[in-house]
Every structure is written in C-alpha cells, then in structure tokens.
Short mmCIF file of C-alpha atoms and ligand atoms in Angstrom, two decimals:
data_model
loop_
_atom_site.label_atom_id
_atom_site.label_comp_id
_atom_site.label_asym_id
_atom_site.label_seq_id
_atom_site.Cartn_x
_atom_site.Cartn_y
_atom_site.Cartn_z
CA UNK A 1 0.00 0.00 0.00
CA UNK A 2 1.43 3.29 -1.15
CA UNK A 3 1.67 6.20 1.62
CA UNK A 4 -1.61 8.68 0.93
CA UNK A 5 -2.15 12.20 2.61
CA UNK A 6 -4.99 14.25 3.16
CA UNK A 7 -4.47 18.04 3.42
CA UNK A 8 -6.86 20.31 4.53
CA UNK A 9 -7.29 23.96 3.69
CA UNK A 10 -5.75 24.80 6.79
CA UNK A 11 -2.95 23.38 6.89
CA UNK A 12 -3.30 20.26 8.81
CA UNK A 13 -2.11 16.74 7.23
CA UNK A 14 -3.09 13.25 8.39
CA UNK A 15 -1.20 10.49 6.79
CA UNK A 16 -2.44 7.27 6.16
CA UNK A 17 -2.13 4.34 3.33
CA UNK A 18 -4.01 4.05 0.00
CA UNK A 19 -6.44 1.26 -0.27
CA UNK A 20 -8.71 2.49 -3.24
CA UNK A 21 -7.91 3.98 -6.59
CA UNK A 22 -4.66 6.02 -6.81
CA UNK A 23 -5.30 9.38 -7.71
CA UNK A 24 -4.80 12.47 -5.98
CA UNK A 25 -8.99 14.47 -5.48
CA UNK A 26 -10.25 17.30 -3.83
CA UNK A 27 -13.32 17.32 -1.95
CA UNK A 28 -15.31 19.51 0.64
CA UNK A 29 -14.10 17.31 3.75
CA UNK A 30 -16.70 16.21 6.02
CA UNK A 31 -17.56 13.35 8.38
CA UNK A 32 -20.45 10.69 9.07
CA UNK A 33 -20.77 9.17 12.52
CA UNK A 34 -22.85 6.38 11.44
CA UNK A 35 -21.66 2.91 12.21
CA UNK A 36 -22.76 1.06 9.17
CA UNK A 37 -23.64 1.82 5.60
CA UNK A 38 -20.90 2.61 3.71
CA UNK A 39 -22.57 1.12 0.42
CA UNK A 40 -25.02 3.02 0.42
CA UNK A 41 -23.40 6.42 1.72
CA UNK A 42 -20.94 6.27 -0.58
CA UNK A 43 -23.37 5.94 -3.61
CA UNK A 44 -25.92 8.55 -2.39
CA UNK A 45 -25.77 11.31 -4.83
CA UNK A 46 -26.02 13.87 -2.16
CA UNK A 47 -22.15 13.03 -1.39
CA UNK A 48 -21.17 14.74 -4.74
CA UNK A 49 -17.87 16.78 -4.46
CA UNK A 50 -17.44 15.36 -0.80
CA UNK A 51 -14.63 13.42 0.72
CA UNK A 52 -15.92 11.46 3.32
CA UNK A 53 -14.66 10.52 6.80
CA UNK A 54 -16.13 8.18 8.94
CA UNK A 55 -15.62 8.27 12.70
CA UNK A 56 -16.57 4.44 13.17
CA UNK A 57 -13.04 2.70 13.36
CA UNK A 58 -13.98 -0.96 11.53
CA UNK A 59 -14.75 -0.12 8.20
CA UNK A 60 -14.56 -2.96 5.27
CA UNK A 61 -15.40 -5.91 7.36
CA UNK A 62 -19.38 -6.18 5.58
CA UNK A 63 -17.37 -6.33 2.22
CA UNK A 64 -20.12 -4.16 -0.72
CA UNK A 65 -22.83 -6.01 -2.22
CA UNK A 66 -23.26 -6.51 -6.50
CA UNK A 67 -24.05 -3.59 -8.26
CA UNK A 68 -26.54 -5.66 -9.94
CA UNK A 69 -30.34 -3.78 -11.22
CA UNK A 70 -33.87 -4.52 -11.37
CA UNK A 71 -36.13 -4.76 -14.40
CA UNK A 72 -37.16 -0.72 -13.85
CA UNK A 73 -32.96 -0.38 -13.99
CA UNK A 74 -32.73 0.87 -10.57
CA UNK A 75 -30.07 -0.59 -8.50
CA UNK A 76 -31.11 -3.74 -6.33
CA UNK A 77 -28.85 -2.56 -2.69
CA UNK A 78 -27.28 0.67 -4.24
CA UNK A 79 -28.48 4.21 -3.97
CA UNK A 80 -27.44 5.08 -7.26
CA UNK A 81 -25.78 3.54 -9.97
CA UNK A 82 -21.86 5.16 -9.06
CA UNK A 83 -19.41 6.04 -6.39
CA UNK A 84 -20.53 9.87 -5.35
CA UNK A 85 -17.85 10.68 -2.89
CA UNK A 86 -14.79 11.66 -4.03
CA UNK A 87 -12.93 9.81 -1.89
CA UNK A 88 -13.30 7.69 1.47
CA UNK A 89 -11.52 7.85 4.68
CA UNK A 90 -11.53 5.76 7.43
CA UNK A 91 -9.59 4.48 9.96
CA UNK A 92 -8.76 0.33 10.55
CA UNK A 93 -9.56 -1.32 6.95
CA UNK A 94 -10.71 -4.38 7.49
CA UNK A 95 -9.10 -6.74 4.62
CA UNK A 96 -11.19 -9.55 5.18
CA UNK A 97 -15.06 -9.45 4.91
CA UNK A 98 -17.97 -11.26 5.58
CA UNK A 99 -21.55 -10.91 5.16
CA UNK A 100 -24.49 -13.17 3.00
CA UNK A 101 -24.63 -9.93 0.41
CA UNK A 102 -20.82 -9.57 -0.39
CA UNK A 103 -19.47 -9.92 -3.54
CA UNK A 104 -16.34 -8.03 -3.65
CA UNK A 105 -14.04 -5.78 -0.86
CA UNK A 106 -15.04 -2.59 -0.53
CA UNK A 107 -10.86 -1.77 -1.60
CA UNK A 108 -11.49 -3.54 -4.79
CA UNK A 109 -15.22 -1.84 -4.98
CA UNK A 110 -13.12 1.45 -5.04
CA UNK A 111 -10.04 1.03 -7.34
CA UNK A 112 -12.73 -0.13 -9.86
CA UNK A 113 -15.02 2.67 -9.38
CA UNK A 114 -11.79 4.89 -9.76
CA UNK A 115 -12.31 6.63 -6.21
CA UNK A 116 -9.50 7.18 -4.00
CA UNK A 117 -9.26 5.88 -0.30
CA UNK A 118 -7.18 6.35 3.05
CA UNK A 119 -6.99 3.88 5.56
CA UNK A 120 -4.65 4.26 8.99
CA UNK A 121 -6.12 7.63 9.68
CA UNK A 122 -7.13 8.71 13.22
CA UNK A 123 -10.74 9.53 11.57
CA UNK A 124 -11.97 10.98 15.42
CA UNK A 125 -9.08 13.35 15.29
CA UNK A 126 -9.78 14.55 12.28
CA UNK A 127 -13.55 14.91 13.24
CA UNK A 128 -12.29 16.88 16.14
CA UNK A 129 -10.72 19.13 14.09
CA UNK A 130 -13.30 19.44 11.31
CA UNK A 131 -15.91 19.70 14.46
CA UNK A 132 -13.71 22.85 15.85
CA UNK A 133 -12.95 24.83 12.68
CA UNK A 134 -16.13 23.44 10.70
CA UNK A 135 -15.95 21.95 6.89
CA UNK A 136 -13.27 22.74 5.12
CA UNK A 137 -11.95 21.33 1.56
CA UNK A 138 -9.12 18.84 1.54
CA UNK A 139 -6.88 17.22 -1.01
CA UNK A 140 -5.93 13.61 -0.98
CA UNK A 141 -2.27 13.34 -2.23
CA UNK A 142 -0.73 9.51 -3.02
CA UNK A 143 3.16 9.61 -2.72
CA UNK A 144 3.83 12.51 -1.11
CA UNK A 145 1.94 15.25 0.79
CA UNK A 146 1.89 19.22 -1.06
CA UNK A 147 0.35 22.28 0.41
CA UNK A 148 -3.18 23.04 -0.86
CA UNK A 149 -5.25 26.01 -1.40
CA UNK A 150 -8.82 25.36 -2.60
CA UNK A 151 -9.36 27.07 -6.36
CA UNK A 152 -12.97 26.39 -6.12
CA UNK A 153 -15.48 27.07 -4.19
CA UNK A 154 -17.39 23.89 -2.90
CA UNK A 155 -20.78 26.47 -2.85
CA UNK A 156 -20.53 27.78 -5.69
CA UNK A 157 -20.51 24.83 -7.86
CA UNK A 158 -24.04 23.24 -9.11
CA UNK A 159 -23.47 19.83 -8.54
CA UNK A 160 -27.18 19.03 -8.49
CA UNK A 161 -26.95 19.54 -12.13
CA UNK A 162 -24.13 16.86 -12.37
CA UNK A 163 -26.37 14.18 -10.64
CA UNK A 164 -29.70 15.09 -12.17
CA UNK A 165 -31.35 12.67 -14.69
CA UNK A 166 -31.01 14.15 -18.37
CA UNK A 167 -34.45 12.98 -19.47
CA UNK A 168 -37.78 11.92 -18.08
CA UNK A 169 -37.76 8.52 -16.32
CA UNK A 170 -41.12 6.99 -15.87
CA UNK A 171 -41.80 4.23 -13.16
CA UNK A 172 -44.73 1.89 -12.42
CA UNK A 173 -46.93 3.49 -15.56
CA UNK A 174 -50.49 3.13 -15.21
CA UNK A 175 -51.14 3.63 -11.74
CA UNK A 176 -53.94 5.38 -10.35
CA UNK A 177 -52.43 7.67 -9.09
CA UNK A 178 -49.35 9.96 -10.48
CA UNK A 179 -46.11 11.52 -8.90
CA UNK A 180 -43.61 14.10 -10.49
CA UNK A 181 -40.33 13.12 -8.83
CA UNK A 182 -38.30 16.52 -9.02
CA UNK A 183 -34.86 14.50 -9.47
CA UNK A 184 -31.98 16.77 -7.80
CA UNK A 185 -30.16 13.61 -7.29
CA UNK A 186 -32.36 10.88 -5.54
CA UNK A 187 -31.30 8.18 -3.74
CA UNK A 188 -32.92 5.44 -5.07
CA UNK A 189 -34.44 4.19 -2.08
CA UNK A 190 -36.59 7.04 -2.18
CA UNK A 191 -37.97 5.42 -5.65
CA UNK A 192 -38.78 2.13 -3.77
CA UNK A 193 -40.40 4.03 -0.82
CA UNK A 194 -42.42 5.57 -3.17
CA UNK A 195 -43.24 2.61 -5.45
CA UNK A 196 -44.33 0.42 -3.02
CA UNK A 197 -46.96 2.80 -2.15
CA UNK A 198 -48.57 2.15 -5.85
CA UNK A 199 -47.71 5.37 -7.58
CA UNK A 200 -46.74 5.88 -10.91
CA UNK A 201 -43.62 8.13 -10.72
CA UNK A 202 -42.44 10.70 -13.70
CA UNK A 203 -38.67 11.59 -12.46
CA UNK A 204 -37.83 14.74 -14.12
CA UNK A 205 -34.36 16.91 -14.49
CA UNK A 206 -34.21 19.22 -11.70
CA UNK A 207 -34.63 22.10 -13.68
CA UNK A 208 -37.38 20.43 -16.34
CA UNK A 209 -40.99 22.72 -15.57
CA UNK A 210 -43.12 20.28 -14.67
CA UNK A 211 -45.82 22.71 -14.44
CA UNK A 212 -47.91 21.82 -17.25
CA UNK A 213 -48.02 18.02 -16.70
CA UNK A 214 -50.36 15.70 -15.15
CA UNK A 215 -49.45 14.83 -11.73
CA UNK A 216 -51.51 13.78 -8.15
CA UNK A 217 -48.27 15.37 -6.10
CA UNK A 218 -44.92 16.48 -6.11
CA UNK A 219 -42.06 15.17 -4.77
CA UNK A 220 -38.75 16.90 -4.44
CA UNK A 221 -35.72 15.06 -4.01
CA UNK A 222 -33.05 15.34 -1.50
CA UNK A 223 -29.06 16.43 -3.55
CA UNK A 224 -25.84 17.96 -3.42
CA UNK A 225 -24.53 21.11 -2.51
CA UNK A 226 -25.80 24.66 -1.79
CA UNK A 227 -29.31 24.81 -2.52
CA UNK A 228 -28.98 28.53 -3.14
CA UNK A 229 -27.51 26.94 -6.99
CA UNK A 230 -31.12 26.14 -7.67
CA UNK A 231 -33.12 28.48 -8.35
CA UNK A 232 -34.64 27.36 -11.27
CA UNK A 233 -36.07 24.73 -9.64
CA UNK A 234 -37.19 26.92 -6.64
CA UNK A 235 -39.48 28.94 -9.43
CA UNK A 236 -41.19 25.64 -10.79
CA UNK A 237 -41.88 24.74 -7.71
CA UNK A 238 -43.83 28.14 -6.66
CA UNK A 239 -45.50 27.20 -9.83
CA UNK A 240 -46.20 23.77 -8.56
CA UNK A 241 -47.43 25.45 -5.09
CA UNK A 242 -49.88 26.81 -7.05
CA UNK A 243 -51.98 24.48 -7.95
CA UNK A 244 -52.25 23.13 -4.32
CA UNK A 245 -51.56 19.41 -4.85
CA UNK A 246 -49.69 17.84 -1.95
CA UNK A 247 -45.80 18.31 -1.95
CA UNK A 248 -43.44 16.45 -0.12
CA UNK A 249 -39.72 16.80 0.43
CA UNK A 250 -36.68 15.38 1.54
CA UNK A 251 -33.33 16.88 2.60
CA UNK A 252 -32.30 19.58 -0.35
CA UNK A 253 -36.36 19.08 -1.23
CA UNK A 254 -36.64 20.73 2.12
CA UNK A 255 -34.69 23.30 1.41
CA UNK A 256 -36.18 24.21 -1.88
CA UNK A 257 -39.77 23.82 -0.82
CA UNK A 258 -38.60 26.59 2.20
CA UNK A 259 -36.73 28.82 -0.55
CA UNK A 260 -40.33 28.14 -2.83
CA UNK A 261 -42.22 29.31 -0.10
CA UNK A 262 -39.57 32.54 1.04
CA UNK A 263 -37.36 31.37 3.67
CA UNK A 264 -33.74 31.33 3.66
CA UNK A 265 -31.17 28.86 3.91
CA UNK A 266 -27.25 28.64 5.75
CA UNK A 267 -24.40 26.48 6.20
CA UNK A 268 -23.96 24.26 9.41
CA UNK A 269 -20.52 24.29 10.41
CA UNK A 270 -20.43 20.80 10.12
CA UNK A 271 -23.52 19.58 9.23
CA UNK A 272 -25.18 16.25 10.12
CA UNK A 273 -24.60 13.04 8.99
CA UNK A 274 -25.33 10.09 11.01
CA UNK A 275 -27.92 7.21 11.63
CA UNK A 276 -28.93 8.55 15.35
CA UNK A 277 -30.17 12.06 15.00
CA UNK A 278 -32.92 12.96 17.25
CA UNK A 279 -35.59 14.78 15.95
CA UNK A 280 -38.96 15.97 17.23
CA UNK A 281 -42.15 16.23 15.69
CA UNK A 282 -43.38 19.93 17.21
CA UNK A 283 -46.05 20.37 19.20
CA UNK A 284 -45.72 16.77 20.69
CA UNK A 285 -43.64 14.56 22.28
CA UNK A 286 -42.77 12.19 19.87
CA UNK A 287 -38.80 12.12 18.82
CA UNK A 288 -37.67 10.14 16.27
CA UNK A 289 -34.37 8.78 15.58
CA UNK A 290 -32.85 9.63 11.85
CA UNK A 291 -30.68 9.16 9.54
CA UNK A 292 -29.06 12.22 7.99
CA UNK A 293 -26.41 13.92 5.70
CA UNK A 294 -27.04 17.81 5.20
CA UNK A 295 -24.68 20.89 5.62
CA UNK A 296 -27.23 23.33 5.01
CA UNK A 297 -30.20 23.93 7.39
CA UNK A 298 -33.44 26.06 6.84
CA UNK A 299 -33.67 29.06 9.04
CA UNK A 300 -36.30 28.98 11.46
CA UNK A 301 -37.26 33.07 12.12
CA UNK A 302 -37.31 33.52 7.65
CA UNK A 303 -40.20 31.07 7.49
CA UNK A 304 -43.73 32.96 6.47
CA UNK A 305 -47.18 33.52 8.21
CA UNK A 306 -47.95 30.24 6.42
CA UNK A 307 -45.45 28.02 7.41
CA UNK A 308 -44.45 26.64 10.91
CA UNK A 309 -42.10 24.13 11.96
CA UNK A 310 -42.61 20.36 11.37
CA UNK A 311 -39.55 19.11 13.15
CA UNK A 312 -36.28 20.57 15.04
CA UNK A 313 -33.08 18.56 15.82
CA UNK A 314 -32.70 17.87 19.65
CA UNK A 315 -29.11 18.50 19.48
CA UNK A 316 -28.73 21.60 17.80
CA UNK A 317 -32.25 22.88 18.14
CA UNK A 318 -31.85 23.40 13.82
CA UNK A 319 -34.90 23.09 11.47
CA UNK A 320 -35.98 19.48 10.42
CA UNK A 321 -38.75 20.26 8.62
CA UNK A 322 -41.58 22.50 7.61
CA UNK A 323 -45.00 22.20 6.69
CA UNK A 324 -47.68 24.63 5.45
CA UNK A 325 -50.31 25.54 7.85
CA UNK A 326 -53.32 25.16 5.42
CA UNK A 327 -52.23 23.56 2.50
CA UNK A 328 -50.99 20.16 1.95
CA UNK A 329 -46.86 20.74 1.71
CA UNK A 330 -44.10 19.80 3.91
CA UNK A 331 -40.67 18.47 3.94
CA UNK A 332 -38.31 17.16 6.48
CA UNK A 333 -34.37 17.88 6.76
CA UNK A 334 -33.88 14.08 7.60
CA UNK A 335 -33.81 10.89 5.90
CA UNK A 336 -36.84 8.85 6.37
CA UNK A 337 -35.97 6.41 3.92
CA UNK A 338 -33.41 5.53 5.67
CA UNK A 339 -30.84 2.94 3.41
CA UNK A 340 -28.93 3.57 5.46
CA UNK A 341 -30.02 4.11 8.58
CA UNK A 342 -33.19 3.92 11.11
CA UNK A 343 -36.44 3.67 9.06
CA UNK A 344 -38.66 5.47 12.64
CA UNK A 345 -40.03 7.89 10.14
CA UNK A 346 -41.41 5.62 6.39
CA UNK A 347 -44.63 6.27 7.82
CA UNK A 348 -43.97 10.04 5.77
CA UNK A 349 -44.34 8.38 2.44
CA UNK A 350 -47.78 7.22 3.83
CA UNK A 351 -48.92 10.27 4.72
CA UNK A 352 -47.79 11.65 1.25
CA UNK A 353 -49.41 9.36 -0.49
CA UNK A 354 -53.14 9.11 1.53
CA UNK A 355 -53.39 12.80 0.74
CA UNK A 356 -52.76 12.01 -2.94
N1 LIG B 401 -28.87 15.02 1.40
C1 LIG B 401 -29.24 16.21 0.94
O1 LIG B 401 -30.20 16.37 0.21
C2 LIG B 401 -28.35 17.37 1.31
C3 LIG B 401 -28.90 18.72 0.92
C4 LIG B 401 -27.82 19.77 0.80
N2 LIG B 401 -26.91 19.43 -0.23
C5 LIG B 401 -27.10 19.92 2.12
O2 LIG B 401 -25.96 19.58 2.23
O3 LIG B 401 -27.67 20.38 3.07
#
C-alpha cells in the first residue's frame, strides 16, 4: 500500500495508506458518525464533491454487495448507480469481509469505481478538528503530501446539475395515481419508498418545468450542494405550489420547498450526517431517531405567516422540517428512507401518499 495524505485547507495533514484507486482528489471534507452503511453512503448522490470521513473505526469488514439492477434499472442494494464521494476515509480497513450480500471488498469496490481511499487515519481526530474549525476542503495526495489552497469554491458549484437525470424517467406506468419526482439527485431508495406505495412516478431533471403536466403530487428530491444553486427549480416549484396538490420533500427538497415558499437557507458548520439524529415532531412529544447527511439547514425566524415548523433537531435545536399551515406541503431535513439508517419515520411516504 502506497503512503496517501490528506491536506486540509488549513494546513493540517493526516497520513495514512491508500487502499482504493490512486489518484490524488479534492473534496469539501466532512464526516459521518454512522456505524454502518458505507454502500449506500458512498453511492448517495447527495455526497457529490465530498470526501468522506467516517468516525466508526472498523470499516470494510461487511465487504459491498453486487451492483446488480432490477427490471425498472434501478439498483437492487445501491443508492445510485456510481461512487458519489470523491474519496473515502476511514480508519482500521478491514481486509477480510464477511456478510451473506458480499461480492467483492469494498478496496477492490473502489479502485474499480476509480475513487480514492485512506486507511490508517485517526478519523476521530480529524472529526475533532473538522468539528472545531467546521468543513473545510481537503486534497488527498498519493506519494507525497503538497500544500493546498482550494481554487474552487465547494458552494458555488451546481453539482445538483451533475447528478440530475437528463431525461424523463417513468416508473410503475399506469397507476392510479401519479407523482412528479423533481430529481436533484435521488437516492434510489426514495424510488422504492415511493413505489411500493402504488404510484406511478415521472422523475424529471431538476430544472425540467413540470408545471404543465399531469401529476396527483410532487415530490422533491433530497441532492448535493448549496441549494442557493437552484433556483430554477425553486421557481417551478412556486408554480407547482400553485396548484395546491400535496408536496413532499426530503433533505435539499426541504430546502427548496422553504426557498419556494420565502425562507432562507445557511451552512452548518459541520452539518449532520449520522444514523442517530434525534428529531422531534413539534407540538408533541414524539422524537424520532434519523438518519441524515445535510450541511445546510433552513432558518427557522425567515419562514412565512404560512409556514411553521414540522420538526427541530434535539441536538442543535436546527430546522428538520416544515410544513404549510393550510395547505398540503411539507418536507423534512432528515432521511426517512433511511438505506442507510433507522427507518422510525417511512410512515412520511404514507402520509404523502393518503393525501394524494
Ligand atoms: N442530502 C441532501 O439532500 C443534502 C442537501 C444539501 N446538499 C445539504 O448539504 O444540506
């Protein structure tokens, strides 16, 4: 294994080995907590232009599952059909791996999916450090470390656009009763929630108006990056607003349903991105536990008359969803299709698709 580096903005450089692909990325630098799910976390789309750390030591030992696809060409234990991150870091590799689903290392997963990866790297020091000074962008160098100053802004880059689908995808035609996925980069699992509800789904480009079509509800998907790169599909989705069909988000699709309805977005300082955020639902009792990835947050005091507050973190007090007070919209910040992660919250897609 060749020596491998990973510089941040600031300065600081952990050294480690390479175990993936052997080429030398740049990412924005930030760090999951979750235990499990590296399959999955690595292909969400939302993990575009992101190296990834992850705090949990063992990582490897599950091995990856096939990248094989079902008849509607969606991936069968995937959330997409690609690596997203740009690279992975983690601390002890495990080279041997184990589990009914495995068919290849998750070393050999990476060299062939051409993504770089760092093993033998304190992972909870470099949280701590990432937790003090918040995000930054890093570079991963193979060989031999350099300095490195960012030439590109992580925010200021659509990478929703480089996710998106290119054309209309249709799912489950037929069905009684229709959805217009707005596709900023969904995690497939969102599909599956969706189609084992019995809806026919049209997944359009992020920035396709959808206005004009036939649809029972929107849906707007969660994706990478700053959500203040998409305002196009902020306006189609006022448009959608107005014809008062339910609307349901997830993650960015929280965002953009705030910024559709006037609110404003910010960067966390480090975001969240974990399996065991607690969330609760206002005006009750009832927490949930979530799984998340999100660096932006919607701010509370910029919400309308018409909106109020579906859910707030219990750790950081932060939005975690919204919901219009008298029509049938709302979003949540979280994950609650889970893959991976707790699944407290499916019952969502239920309630999006009874008001159908
Ligand atoms: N998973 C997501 O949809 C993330 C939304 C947005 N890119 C953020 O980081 O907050």
């Amino acid at each position: 294994m060749k020596d491998a580096y990973l510089v941040l903005e600031d300065g600081s450089c952990f050294e480690g080995k390479s175990f993936g692909f052997e080429k030398s990325v740049f990412g924005e630098v930030v760090f999951n907590t979750a235990m499990t799910g590296y399959p999955e976390s690595l292909t969400d789309p939302s993990y575009e232009g992101q190296i990834m750390v992850l705090t949990y030591p063992l990582i490897g030992n599950y091995g990856v599952p096939s990248a094989e696809t079902c008849s509607d060409g969606l991936s069968k234990f995937m959330e997409s059909g690609r690596i997203h991150a740009e690279a992975l870091v983690v601390g002890d590799y495990s080279v041997n791996y184990s589990h009914w689903n495995a068919a290849l290392s998750l070393s050999d997963w990476l060299k062939q999916e051409k993504i770089a990866g760092i093993c033998g790297v304190d992972t909870r020091e470099l949280t701590k450090v990432l937790r003090g000074s918040g995000v930054m962008q890093g570079r991963i160098f193979i060989g031999k470390p350099e300095s490195f100053s960012p030439q590109t802004e992580y925010s200021k880059i659509n990478f929703v656009d480089k996710v998106s689908c290119r054309e209309i995808l249709k799912y489950n035609e037929g069905a009684p009763k229709k959805v217009v996925l707005l596709d900023c980069g969904v995690k497939e699992n969102i599909i599956r929630c969706l189609l084992r509800r019995g809806v026919e789904i049209a997944r359009v480009p992020w920035n396709y108006d959808f206005s004009g079509m036939d649809f029972d509800g929107v849906f707007i998907s969660n994706g990478p990056g700053n959500p203040d790169m998409c305002s196009e599909a902020v306006q189609n989705i006022k448009k959608a607003m107005a014809k008062e069909k339910p609307i349901f988000g997830i993650c960015m699709g929280n965002q953009l349903l705030a910024k559709a309805g006037g609110a404003k977005v910010y960067k966390l300082k480090y975001g969240h991105r974990s399996h065991n955020q607690p969330v609760r639902m206002l005006g009750t009792n009832r927490c949930f536990i979530t799984s998340q990835n999100h660096g932006y947050a919607v701010d509370n005091s910029s919400l309308g008359d018409d909106w109020e507050v579906y859910f707030e973190n219990m750790n950081d007090g932060s939005n975690e969803g919204i919901r219009h007070k008298t029509k049938p919209f709302f979003s949540v910040q979280f994950h609650p299709e889970a893959a991976s992660g707790p699944t407290d919250t499916e019952f969502l897609f239920d309630e999006f698709v009874n008001l159908l």
